[in-house]
Amino acid sequence: MDAHTKKTEPTNTDIEEDDKKPCILQLPDHITVPIFCKVPIKTLIQCQCVCKSWRHSLSDPQFTKHLFSQTPPSFLFHGLRGGPINPKSEGYLLFDLDKVSNPNDFVLKLARDPNVHALRVGILGSRNGLLCIYELNQRHFYISNPITSESLALPVISLSPHTVAYCQRRRIDNPYYCGFGFSPISNVYKVVVFMSPSDKSSEDEVLVLTIGSRIWRSIGDVSVYPSSRFQPYGVYLNGFLHWVGQYGDSSTFIWAFDVEGEHFQWLPLPPCYLDLDQLPSCLDLLETQFTLGVLNGCLSVTVRSCSTRDINVWMMKDYGISESWTKELEISNEALDCPTFARVLKFTEEGKVLLLNGSHLQAFTPGTRGVVMVEVDGIPSLIDECVHIPSFVRLRDIMSG
């Protein structure tokens, strides 16, 4: 055995230092790691500050994958105080929406991304414990882990002079429709962006960035594009990102992007859908809201009619099969107090329906009239919500390219 492979024996000093450590810090990894898997995430965040060995164990890729599979999903919100004139960020709040009877007992406060200073931000989505954040006024994208406080600024997209002029003329602050996806096949993360058309083109250019690469790749133009009347951020499910899209001025449907194959396919809207070419008998459809989501593991559409302002929730029980659309819930406008926008977030274990009505969290019990306000940690306004499973995954472990 040469000098390069000779194992170093522990010195007396090393042994004495180990003896001074508390017993729990002397336990080997094969004992501590299973214990960590049973500890609440709030406690694990404190554990990573105890010592280097624990921090290393918690960020091990195999451990983070195992822990993620056992951690129940929560909801992450960006909290604001101070009102619309002088808003103040309260950072991110993570809590279990099943415990709406007393949510403050289950709130975990997380710091905002240190690289993002603007209040006008959007959360494109959460994938495997990572957030993709979009800074609206600066048009910057970031990948962030609020548990480890790591952040990565993505390459800036250069807008052509034609697009800049088009946005200024139309007073478009956000020229993008975006999505944050993950491919379990190749184990890569991607950001997808639709560029607004300019006067020289009626089609959207689609750009894709694989996290770890420094290049936005164009995969061509599409004549079907996310509608400006619906949500700008893609909803992720089954390896696809979903938007409500339009083809010209006549057809509206769900436009799905395959994150692995980087191609599009379409899915039908629920039977409530009416073609825009049936005007003028359906003029109110121009103001009908179709909001996509994921409820109980199924693609969902929340439909709010302009004329009645009632809300109907549909779920696609068998993904991709139009006949599997099922109406799960109907909430009258009287119960919602005339919302300008309301999105169903979850059906809770307590039999309640959680909604985000504007910037306010509300609980509705089917069979009753009216909703109950749910206050989280005394913070009045909640925005940019997403389903989030906290993880200790390190950004270096997800880089590709």
Short mmCIF file of N, CA and C in Angstrom, two decimals, residues 295-296 312-317 325-330 347 366:
data_model
loop_
_atom_site.label_atom_id
_atom_site.label_comp_id
_atom_site.label_asym_id
_atom_site.label_seq_id
_atom_site.Cartn_x
_atom_site.Cartn_y
_atom_site.Cartn_z
N LEU A 295 -56.30 18.99 -8.99
CA LEU A 295 -57.05 18.65 -7.79
C LEU A 295 -57.10 17.13 -7.65
N ASN A 296 -56.68 16.64 -6.51
CA ASN A 296 -56.67 15.20 -6.25
C ASN A 296 -55.94 14.42 -7.34
N ASN A 312 -67.96 26.73 -11.51
CA ASN A 312 -68.09 25.29 -11.70
C ASN A 312 -66.69 24.69 -11.79
N VAL A 313 -66.47 23.60 -11.09
CA VAL A 313 -65.17 22.92 -11.08
C VAL A 313 -65.32 21.57 -11.75
N TRP A 314 -64.51 21.35 -12.79
CA TRP A 314 -64.50 20.10 -13.53
C TRP A 314 -63.16 19.41 -13.35
N MET A 315 -63.17 18.10 -13.31
CA MET A 315 -61.95 17.31 -13.19
C MET A 315 -61.90 16.25 -14.29
N MET A 316 -60.73 16.12 -14.91
CA MET A 316 -60.51 15.08 -15.92
C MET A 316 -60.00 13.84 -15.20
N LYS A 317 -60.89 12.91 -14.91
CA LYS A 317 -60.56 11.76 -14.08
C LYS A 317 -59.58 10.80 -14.77
N TRP A 325 -64.30 14.00 -18.23
CA TRP A 325 -64.57 15.26 -17.54
C TRP A 325 -65.80 15.09 -16.64
N THR A 326 -65.65 15.46 -15.36
CA THR A 326 -66.73 15.31 -14.38
C THR A 326 -66.86 16.60 -13.59
N LYS A 327 -68.11 17.09 -13.49
CA LYS A 327 -68.33 18.29 -12.67
C LYS A 327 -68.33 17.88 -11.20
N GLU A 328 -67.39 18.45 -10.44
CA GLU A 328 -67.23 18.09 -9.03
C GLU A 328 -67.89 19.07 -8.07
N LEU A 329 -68.07 20.31 -8.53
CA LEU A 329 -68.51 21.34 -7.59
C LEU A 329 -69.15 22.49 -8.33
N GLU A 330 -70.17 23.08 -7.72
CA GLU A 330 -70.78 24.31 -8.22
C GLU A 330 -71.01 25.25 -7.04
N PHE A 347 -59.73 20.38 -2.09
CA PHE A 347 -60.79 19.78 -1.29
C PHE A 347 -60.10 19.19 -0.06
N PRO A 366 -69.59 22.70 1.16
CA PRO A 366 -70.70 22.37 0.27
C PRO A 366 -71.99 22.11 1.05
#
